[in-house]
Short mmCIF file of C-alpha atoms in Angstrom, two decimals:
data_model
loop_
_atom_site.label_atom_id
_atom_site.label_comp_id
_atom_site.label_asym_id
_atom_site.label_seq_id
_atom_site.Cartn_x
_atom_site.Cartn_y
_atom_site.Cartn_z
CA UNK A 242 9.17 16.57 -6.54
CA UNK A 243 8.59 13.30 -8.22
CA UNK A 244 11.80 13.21 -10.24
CA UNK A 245 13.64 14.15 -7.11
CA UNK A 246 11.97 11.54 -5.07
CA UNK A 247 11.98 8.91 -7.42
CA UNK A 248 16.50 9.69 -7.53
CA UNK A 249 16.19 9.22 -3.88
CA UNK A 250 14.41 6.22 -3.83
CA UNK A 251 16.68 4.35 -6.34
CA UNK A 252 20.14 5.59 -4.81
CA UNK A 253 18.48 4.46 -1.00
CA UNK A 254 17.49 1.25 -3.14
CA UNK A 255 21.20 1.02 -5.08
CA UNK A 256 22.43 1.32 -1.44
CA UNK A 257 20.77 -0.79 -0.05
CA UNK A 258 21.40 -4.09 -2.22
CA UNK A 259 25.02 -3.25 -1.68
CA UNK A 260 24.73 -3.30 2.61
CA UNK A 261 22.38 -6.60 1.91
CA UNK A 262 25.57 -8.93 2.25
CA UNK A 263 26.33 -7.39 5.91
CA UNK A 264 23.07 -9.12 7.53
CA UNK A 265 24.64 -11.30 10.50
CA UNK A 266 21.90 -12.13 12.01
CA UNK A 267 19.62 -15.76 11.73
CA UNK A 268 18.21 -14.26 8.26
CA UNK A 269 14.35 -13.88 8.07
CA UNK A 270 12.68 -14.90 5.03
CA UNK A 271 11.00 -11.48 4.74
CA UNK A 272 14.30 -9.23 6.00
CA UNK A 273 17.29 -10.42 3.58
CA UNK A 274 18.90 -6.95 4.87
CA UNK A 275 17.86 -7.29 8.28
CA UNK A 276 21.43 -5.98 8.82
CA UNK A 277 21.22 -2.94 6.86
CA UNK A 278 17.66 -2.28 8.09
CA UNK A 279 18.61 -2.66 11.75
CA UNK A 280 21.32 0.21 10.82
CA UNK A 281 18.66 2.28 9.14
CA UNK A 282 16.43 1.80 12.40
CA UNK A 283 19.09 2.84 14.73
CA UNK A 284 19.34 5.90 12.49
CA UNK A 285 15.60 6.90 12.43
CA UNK A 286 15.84 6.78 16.19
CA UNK A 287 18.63 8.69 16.58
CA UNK A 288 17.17 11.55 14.15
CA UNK A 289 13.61 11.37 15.58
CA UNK A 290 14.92 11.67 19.58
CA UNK A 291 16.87 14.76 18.66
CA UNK A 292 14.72 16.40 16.47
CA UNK A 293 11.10 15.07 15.36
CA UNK A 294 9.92 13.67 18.84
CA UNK A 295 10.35 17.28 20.30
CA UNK A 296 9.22 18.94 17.23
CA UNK A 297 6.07 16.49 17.33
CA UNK A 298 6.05 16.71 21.16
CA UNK A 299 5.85 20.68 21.16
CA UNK A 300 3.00 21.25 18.87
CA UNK A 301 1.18 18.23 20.65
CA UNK A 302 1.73 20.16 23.53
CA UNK A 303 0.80 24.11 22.35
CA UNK A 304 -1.72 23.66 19.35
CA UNK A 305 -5.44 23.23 20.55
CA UNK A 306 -7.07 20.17 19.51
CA UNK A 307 -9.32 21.45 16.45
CA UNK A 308 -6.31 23.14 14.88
CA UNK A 309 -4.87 19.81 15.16
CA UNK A 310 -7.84 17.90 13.90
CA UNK A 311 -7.81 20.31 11.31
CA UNK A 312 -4.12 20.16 9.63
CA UNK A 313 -4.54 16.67 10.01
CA UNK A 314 -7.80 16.46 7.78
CA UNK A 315 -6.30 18.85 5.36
CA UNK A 316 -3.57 17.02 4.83
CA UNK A 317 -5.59 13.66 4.45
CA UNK A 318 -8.19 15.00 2.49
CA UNK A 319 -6.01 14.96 -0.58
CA UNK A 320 -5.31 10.97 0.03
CA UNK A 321 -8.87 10.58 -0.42
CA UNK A 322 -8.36 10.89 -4.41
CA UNK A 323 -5.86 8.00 -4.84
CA UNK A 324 -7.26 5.88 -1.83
CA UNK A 325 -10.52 5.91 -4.20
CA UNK A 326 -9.02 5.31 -7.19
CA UNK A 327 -6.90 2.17 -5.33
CA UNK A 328 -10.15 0.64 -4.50
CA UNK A 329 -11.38 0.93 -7.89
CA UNK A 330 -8.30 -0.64 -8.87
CA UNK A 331 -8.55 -3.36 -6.53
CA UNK A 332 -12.55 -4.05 -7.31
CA UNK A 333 -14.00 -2.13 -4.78
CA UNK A 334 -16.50 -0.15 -6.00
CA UNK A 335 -17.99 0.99 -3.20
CA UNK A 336 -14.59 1.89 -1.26
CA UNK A 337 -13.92 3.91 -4.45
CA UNK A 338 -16.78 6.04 -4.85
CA UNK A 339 -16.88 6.61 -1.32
CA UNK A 340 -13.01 7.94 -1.24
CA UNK A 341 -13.92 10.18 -4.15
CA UNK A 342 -17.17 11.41 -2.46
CA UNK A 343 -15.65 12.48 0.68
CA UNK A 344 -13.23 14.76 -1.59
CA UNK A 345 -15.64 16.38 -2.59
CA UNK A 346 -17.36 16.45 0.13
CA UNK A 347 -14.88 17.71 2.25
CA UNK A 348 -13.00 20.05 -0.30
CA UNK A 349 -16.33 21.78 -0.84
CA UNK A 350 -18.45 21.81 2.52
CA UNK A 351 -15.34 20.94 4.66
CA UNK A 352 -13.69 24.18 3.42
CA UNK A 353 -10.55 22.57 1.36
CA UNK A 354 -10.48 19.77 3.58
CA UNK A 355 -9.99 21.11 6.99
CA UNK A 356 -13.53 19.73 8.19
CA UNK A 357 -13.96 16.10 8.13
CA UNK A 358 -18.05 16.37 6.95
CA UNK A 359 -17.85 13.23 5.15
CA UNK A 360 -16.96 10.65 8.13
CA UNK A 361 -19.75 12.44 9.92
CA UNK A 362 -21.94 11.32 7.40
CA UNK A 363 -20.65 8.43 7.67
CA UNK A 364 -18.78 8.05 4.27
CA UNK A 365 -15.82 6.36 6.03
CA UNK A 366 -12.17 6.88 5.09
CA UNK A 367 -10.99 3.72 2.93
CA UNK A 368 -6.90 2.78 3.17
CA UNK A 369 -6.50 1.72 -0.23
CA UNK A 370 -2.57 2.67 -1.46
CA UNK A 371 -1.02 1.28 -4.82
CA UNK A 372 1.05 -0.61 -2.80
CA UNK A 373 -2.07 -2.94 -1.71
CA UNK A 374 -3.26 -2.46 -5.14
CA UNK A 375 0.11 -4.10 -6.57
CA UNK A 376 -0.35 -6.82 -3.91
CA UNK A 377 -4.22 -7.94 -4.73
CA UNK A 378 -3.04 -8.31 -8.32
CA UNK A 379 -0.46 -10.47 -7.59
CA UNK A 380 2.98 -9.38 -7.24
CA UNK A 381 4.52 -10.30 -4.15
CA UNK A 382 5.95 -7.85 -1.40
CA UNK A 383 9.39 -8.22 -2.04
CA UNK A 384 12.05 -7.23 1.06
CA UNK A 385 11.42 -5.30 3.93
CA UNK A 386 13.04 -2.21 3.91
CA UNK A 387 13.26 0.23 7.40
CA UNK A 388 13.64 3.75 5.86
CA UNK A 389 14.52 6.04 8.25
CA UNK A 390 12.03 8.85 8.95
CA UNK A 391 9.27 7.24 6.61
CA UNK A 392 9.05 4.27 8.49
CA UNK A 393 8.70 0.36 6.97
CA UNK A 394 7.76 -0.66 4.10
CA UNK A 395 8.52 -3.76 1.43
CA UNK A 396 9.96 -3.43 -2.01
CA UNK A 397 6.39 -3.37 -3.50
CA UNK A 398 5.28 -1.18 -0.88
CA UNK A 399 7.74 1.84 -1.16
CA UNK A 400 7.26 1.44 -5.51
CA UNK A 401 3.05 1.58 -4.76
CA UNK A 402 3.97 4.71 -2.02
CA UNK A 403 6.08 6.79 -4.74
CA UNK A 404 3.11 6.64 -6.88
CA UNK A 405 0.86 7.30 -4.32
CA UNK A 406 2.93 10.59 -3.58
CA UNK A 407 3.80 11.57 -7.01
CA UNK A 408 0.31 11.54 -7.49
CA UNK A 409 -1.01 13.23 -4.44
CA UNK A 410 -2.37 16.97 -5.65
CA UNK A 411 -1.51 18.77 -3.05
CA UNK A 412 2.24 17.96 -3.49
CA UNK A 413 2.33 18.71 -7.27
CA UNK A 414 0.34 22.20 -6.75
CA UNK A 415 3.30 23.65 -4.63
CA UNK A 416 6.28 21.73 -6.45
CA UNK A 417 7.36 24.97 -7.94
CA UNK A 418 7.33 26.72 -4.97
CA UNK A 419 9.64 25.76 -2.84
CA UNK A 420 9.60 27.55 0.28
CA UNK A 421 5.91 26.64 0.62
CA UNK A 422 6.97 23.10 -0.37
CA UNK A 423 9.13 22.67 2.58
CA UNK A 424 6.72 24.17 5.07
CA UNK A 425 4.28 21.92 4.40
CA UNK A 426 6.61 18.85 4.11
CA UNK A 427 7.84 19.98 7.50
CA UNK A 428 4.23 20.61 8.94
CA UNK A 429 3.14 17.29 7.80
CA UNK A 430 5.93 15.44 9.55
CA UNK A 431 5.72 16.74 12.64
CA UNK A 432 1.29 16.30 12.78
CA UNK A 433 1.88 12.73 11.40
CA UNK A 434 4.40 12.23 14.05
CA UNK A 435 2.71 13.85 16.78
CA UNK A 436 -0.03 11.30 16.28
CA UNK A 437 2.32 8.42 17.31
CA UNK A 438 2.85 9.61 20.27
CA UNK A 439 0.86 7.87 22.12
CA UNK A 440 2.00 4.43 20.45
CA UNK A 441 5.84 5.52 21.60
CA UNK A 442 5.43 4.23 25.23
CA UNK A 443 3.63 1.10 24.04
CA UNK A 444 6.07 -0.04 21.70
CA UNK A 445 9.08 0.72 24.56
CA UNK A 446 7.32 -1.57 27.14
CA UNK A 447 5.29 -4.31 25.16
CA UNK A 448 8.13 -5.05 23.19
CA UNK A 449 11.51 -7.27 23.03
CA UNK A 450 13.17 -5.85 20.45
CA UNK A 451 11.40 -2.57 18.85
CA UNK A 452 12.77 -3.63 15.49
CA UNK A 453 11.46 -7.03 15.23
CA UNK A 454 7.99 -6.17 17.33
CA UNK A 455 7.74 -3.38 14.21
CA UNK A 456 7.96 -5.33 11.07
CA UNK A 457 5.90 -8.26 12.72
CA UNK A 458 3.34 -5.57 12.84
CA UNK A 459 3.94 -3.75 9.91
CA UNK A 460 4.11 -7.00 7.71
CA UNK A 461 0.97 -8.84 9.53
CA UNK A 462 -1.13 -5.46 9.09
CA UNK A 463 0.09 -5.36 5.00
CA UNK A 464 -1.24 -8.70 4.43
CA UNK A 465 -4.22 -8.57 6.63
CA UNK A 466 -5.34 -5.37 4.29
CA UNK A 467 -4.30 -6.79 0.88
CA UNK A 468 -6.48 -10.19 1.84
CA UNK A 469 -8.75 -7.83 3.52
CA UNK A 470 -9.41 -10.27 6.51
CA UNK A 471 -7.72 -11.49 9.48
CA UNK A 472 -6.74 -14.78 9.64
CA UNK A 473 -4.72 -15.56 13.04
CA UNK A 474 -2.01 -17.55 12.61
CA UNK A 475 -1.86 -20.82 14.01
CA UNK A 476 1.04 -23.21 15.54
CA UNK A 477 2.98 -24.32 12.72
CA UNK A 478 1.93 -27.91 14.30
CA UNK A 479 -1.82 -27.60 14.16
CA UNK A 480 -2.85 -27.27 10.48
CA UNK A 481 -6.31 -27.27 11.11
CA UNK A 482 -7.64 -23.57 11.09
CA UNK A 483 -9.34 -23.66 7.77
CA UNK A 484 -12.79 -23.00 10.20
CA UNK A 485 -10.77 -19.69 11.89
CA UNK A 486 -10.07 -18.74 8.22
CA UNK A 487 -13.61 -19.58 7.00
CA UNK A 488 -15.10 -17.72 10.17
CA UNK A 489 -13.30 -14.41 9.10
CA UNK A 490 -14.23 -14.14 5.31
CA UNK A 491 -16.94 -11.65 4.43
CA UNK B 984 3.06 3.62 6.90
CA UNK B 985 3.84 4.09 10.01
CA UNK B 986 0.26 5.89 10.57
CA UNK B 987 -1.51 3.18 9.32
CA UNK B 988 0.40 0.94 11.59
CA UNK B 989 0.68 2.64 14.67
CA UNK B 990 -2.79 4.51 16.09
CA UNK B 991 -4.07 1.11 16.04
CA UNK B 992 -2.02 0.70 18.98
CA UNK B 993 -3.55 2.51 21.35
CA UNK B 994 -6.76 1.18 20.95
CA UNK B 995 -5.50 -2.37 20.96
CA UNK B 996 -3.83 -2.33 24.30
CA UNK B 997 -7.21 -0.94 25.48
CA UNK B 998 -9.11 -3.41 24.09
CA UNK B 999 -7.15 -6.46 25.17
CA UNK B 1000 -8.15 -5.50 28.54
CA UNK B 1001 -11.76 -5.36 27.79
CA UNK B 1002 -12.76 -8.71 27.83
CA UNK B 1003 -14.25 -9.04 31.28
CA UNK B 1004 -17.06 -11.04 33.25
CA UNK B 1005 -17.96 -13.05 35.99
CA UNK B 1006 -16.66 -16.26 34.59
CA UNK B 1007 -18.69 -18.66 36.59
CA UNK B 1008 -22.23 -17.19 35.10
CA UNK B 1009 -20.74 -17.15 31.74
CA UNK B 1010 -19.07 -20.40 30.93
CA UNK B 1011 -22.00 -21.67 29.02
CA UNK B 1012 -22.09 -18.89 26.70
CA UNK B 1013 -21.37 -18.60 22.94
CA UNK B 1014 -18.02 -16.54 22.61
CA UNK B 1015 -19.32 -13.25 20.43
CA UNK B 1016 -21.91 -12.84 23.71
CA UNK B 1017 -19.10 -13.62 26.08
CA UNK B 1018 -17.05 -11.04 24.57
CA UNK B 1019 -19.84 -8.73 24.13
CA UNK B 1020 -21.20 -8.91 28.01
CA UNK B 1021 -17.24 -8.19 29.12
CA UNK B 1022 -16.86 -5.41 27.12
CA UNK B 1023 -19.90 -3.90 27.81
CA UNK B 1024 -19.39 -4.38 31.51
CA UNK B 1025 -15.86 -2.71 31.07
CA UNK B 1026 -16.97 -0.40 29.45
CA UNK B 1027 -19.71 0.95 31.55
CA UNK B 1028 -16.44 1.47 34.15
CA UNK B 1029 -14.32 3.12 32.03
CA UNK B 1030 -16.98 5.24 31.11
CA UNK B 1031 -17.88 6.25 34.52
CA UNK B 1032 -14.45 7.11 35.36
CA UNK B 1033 -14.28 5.76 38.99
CA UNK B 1034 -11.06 4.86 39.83
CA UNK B 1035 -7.35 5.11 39.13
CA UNK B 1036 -4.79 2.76 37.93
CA UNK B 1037 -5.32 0.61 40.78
CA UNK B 1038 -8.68 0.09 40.44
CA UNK B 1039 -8.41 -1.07 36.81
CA UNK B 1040 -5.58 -3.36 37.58
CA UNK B 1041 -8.18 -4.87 39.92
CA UNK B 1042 -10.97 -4.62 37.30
CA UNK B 1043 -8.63 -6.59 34.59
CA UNK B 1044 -7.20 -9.18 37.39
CA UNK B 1045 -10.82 -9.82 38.63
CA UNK B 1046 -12.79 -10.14 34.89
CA UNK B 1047 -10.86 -10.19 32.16
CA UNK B 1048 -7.78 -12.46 32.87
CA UNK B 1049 -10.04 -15.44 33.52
CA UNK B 1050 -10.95 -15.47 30.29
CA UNK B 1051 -7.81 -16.00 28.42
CA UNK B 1052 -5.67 -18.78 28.00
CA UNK B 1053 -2.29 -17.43 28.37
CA UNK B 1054 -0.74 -20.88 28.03
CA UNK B 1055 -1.74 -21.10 24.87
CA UNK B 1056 -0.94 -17.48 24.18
CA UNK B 1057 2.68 -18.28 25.03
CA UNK B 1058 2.93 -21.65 22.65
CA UNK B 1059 1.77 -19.49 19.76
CA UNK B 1060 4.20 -16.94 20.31
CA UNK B 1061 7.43 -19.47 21.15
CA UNK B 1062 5.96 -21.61 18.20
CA UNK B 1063 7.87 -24.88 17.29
CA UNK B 1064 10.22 -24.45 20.46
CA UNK B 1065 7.47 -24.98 22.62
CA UNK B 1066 8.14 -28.16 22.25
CA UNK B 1067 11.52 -28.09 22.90
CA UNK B 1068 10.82 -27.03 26.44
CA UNK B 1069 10.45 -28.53 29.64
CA UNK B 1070 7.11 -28.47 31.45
CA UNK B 1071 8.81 -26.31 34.09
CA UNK B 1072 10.33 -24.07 31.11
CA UNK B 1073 6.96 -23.73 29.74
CA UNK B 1074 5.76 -22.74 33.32
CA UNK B 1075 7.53 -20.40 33.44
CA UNK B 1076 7.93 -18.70 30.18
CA UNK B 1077 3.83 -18.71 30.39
CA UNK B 1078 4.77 -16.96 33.83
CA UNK B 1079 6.68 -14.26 32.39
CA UNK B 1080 4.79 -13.55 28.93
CA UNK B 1081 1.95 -13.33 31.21
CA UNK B 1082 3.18 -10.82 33.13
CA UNK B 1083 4.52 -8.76 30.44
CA UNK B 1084 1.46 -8.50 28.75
CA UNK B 1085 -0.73 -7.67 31.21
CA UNK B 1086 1.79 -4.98 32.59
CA UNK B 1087 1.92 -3.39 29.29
CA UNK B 1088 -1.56 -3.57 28.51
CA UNK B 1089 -3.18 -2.58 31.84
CA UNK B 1090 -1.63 0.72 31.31
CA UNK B 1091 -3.42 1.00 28.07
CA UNK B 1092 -6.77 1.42 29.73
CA UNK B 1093 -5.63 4.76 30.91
CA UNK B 1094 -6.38 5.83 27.07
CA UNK B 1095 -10.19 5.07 26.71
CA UNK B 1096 -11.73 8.53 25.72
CA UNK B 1097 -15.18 7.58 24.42
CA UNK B 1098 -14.98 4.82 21.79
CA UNK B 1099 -17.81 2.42 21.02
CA UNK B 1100 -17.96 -1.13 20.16
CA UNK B 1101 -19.95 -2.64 17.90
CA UNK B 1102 -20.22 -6.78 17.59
CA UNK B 1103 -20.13 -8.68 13.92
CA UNK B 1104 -22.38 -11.17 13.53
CA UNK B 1105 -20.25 -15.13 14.83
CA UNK B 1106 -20.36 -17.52 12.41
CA UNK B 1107 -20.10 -21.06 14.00
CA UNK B 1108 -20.70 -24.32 13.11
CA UNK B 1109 -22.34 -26.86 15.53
CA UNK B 1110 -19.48 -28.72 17.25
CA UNK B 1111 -16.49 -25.58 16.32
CA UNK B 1112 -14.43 -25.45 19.13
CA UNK B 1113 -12.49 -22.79 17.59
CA UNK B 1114 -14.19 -19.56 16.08
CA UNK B 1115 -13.20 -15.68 15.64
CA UNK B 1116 -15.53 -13.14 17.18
CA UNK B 1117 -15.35 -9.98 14.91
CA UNK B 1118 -16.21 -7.01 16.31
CA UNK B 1119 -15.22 -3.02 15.31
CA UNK B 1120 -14.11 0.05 17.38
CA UNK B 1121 -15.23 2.99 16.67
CA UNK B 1122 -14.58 6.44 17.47
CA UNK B 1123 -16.12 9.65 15.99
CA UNK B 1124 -14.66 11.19 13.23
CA UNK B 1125 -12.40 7.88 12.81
CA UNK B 1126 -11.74 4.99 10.66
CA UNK B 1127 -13.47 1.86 12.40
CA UNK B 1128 -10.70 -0.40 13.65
CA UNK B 1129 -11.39 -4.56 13.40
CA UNK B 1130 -10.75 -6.28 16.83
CA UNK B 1131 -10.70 -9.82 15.98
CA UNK B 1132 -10.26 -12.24 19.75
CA UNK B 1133 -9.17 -15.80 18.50
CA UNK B 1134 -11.83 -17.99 20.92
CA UNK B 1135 -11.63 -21.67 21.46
CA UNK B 1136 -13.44 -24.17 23.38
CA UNK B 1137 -12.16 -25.50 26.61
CA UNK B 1138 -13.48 -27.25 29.27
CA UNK B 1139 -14.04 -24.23 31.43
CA UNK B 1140 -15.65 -22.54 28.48
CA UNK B 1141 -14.58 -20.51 25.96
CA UNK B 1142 -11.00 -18.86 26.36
CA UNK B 1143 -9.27 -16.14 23.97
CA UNK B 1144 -5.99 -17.22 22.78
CA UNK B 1145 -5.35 -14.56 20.18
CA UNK B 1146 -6.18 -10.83 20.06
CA UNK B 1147 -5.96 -9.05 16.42
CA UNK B 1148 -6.44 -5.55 15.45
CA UNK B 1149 -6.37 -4.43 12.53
CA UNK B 1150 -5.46 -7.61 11.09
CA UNK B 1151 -2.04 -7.68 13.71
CA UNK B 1152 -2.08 -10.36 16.23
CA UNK B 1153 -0.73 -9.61 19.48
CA UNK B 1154 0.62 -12.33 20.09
CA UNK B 1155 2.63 -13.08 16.38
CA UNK B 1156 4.19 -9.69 17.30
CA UNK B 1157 6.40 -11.84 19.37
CA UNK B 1158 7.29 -14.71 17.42
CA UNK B 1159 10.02 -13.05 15.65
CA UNK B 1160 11.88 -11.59 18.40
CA UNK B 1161 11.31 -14.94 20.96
CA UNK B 1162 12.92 -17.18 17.89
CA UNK B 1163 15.72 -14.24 18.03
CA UNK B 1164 16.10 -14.98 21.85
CA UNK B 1165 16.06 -18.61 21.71
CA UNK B 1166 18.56 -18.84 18.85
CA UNK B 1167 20.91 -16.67 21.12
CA UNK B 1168 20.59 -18.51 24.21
CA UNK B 1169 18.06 -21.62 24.33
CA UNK B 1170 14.83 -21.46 26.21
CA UNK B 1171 16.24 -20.41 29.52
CA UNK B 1172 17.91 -17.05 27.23
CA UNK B 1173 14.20 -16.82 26.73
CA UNK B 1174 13.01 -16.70 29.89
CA UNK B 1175 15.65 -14.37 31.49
CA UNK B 1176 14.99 -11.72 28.72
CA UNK B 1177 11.34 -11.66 29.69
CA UNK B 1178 11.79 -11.52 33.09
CA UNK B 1179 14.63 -8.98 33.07
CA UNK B 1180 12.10 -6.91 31.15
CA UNK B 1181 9.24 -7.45 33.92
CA UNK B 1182 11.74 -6.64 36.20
CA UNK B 1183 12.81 -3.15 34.37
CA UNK B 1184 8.97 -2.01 34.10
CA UNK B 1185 8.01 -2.54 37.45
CA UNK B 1186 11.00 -0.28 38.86
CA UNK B 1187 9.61 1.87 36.27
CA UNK B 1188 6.34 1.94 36.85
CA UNK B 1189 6.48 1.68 40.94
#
C-alpha cells in the first residue's frame, strides 16, 4: 500500500513539475502551477459529479444516522494514533496523550472504534498530521498542489499525509488483502465525501471562483493550525495589528 | 484535507449570521459581551424554531447587519485596489459584496441543529480600538470549532470587520479571486462579476 502510494505520489509529482511551465495565469506566490492545478480541479469535478457525489449522495440518503456516525468513528479512530504522536512531535503533550487515550478508549469501550466514548468524556479529538508537524519545525509549505479526488494540499503537506497514511494501522492490517482493501478504500471515500455535502452548496454560491475561494481556505486554515492561532489579516496598508495578533495568542 | 477544511463551513455561514442585537442599547458595550448578547439572542430563535426563511432574513436584516462594517469588509477583501477606486466604485463594490454575503450566508442559518457557544475570555488594553473576540462552537460528539469576529472601534460602537473560523477568514477567502477579477478587467470587471453573481442567486433562490 505504501510502496504503491508512495510510486503514485512521485509520478503525480514528476508530472506535475513538467505541466508547471503551462500556468497562464497572473502567477500566485503560493500556486507556481496554478495552471496545472486548475486542470487537476476541473478533473476532480468532473469525476466527483459522475460518480462520488451520487455515491456520497445515496448512502447520505439510505444509511440511518448512527450507522453513519459509526463508519465514520471507525474509520477516525485509527487517526487518533498518529494525530497523538504529531502532537508529541510538535510539543504538545497534552494533545498527545489525549489522541492516544481516546484509542484506547474507543478501541476498547467504543467496540473497535465505532463508539466515540472518548469525546463524550470529553477527551477531544486533536488534528495534529505530519504535515503540521513538518511545518512547526520549520520547513516551509512548498507549492500548492490540487489532487484530484484527495483534495489540496502543499508540497510539505502531501509528503507529511503519505506518512500519515503509510502509517495509519488500519490500512497496513488489510494491505494483503485486497478485496477487503478496496472495500474499505471505497467505503471511506464515499462517508468522507458524504460529509461535504453540506459545504457543496456553500462553496457554489459564496464563491467567485471555486478554485481560488478553495486554496484561500485551504492555505489560511494550514497556517492558522501550524501557528495554532488566528491572526486576521490586515490591509497590506495598515501595519499596525501587532494588538489583533497579541489578542489571539494563548 | 478536504475534511478538515470543509465541515467548518457549515457552521461558519451560521455563525456569521449570529451576531445580533438591538444596536442602540448596545453601543457602549465591550465587543466579547456584544457578541455574546447577539448570539445568545439568536440563538434562543433558532432554537425555538419559529419561523422560516423569511423570518430569519428579517432576524439577520434587523440585528445582526448593524453590527458589521461591510465597508471595511470590502477594502480588506479588494486590498491595495481599494485605493485605486473611485468613491462611487467603492459604493458600489461595498453594495454588491454586501449583498453576496449576506445572500449566501442567510441561507446558512437553515443548518443550526443544536450547537452551543461558548465565549473566551477578551483581552484588551485600555484605549484598543481593535481587538479579537474568541469564542468556540461546539457540538456534541464534535471537535470544538474557533470563531474568531475581528472587532474594532467606531464611532457608533464596536463593528465586526472580519469573521474567522477555524483560523479562515471570510473575508481573505476573496482576496485571491477579486485581484483575479480586477487584473482581468479593472474595478468596474469587479463589480459586474459580483453583481452578475447576485443576480444568478436570486433567480435561483426566488
Amino acid at each position: 500500500m505504501c510502496l504503491k502510494n508512495c510510486f503514485w505520489i512521485a509520478s503525480f509529482l514528476s508530472l506535475l513539475f513538467l505541466s508547471g511551465c503551462a500556468a497562464e495565469r497572473a502567477p500566485s506566490a503560493q500556486d507556481p502551477f496554478e495552471g496545472f492545478n486548475r486542470a487537476m480541479f476541473a478533473v476532480h469535478e468532473r469525476i466527483d459529479s459522475a460518480l462520488l457525489k451520487p455515491a456520497a449522495q445515496g448512502y447520505d440518503a439510505l444509511t440511518p444516522l448512527p450507522v453513519k456516525t459509526g463508519a465514520f468513528n471507525f474509520f477516525d479512530n485509527f487517526r487518533d494514533i498518529g494525530r497523538g504522536g504529531n502532537a508529541f512531535l510538535q510539543g504538545k503533550g497534552q494533545e498527545g496523550l489525549s489522541g492516544w487515550a481516546r484509542f484506547l478508549i474507543n478501541s476498547t469501550v467504543g467496540l473497535f472504534g465505532v463508539f466515540d466514548v472518548a469525546s463524550e468524556m470529553d477527551v477531544s479529538r486533536g488534528d495534529a498530521d505530519f504535515g503540521q508537524t513538518l511545518g512547526v519545525w520549520g520547513v516551509s509549505s512548498g507549492p500548492y498542489l490540487f489532487v484530484p479526488l484527495a483534495g489540496p494540499f502543499t508540497g510539505r503537506d502531501l509528503a507529511g499525509f503519505a506518512v500519515d497514511q503509510s502509517i495509519d494501522p488500519l490500512w497496513r492490517q488489510v494491505e494483503d488483502h485486497p478485496a477487503l482493501r478496496n472495500s474499505l478504500l471505497g467505503l471511506s471515500a464515499v462517508q468522507a465525501r458524504a460529509r461535504l455535502l453540506p459545504a457543496d452548496r456553500v462553496l457554489e454560491e459564496a464563491s467567485l471562483d471555486k478554485y481560488a475561494y478553495l486554496r484561500a481556505a485551504y492555505l489560511q486554515r494550514r497556517a492558522a493550525q501550524i501557528r495554532g492561532e488566528t491572526a486576521l489579516n490586515e490591509d497590506e496598508e495598515d501595519n499596525d495589528d501587532s494588538d489583533l495578533r497579541e489578542g489571539a495568542a494563548q | 484535507m478536504m475534511r478538515n477544511v470543509f465541515p467548518l463551513w457549515r457552521l461558519a455561514l451560521f455563525l456569521f449570521v449570529l451576531l445580533a442585537s438591538p444596536a442602540r442599547a448596545e453601543e457602549g458595550l465591550l465587543p466579547d459581551a456584544l457578541v455574546r448578547n447577539v448570539s445568545e439572542e439568536v440563538l434562543e430563535t433558532l432554537r425555538q424554531k419559529k419561523g422560516g426563511a423569511r423570518e430569519i432574513i428579517a432576524l439577520v436584516q434587523e440585528k445582526v447587519l448593524p453590527h458589521f462594517d461591510f465597508r471595511h469588509m470590502t477594502q480588506l477583501a479588494v486590498g491595495r485596489d481599494w485605493r485605486k477606486a473611485t468613491p462611487e466604485q467603492q459604493n458600489a463594490l461595498t453594495k454588491q459584496f454586501r449583498d453576496l454575503l449576506v445572500r449566501t450566508y442567510v441561507n446558512a442559518v437553515s443548518v443550526y441543529s443544536g450547537q452551543k457557544m461558548t465565549y473566551k475570555p477578551l483581552k484588551i488594553a485600555p484605549g484598543d480600538t481593535r481587538v479579537l473576540v474568541r469564542t468556540e462552537v461546539s457540538q456534541s460528539g464534535g471537535t470544538p470549532i474557533p470563531v474568531d469576529y475581528g472587532m474594532e472601534k467606531t464611532g457608533q460602537g464596536w463593528k465586526v470587520y472580519d469573521v474567522a473560523v477555524g483560523g479562515v477568514s471570510l473575508i481573505i477567502n476573496y482576496r485571491d479571486s477579486f485581484a483575479q477579477e480586477i487584473h482581468a478587467g479593472g474595478i468596474d470587471g469587479l463589480i459586474a462579476s459580483l453583481s452578475a453573481k447576485n443576480r444568478e442567486l436570486a433567480a435561483k433562490n426566488k
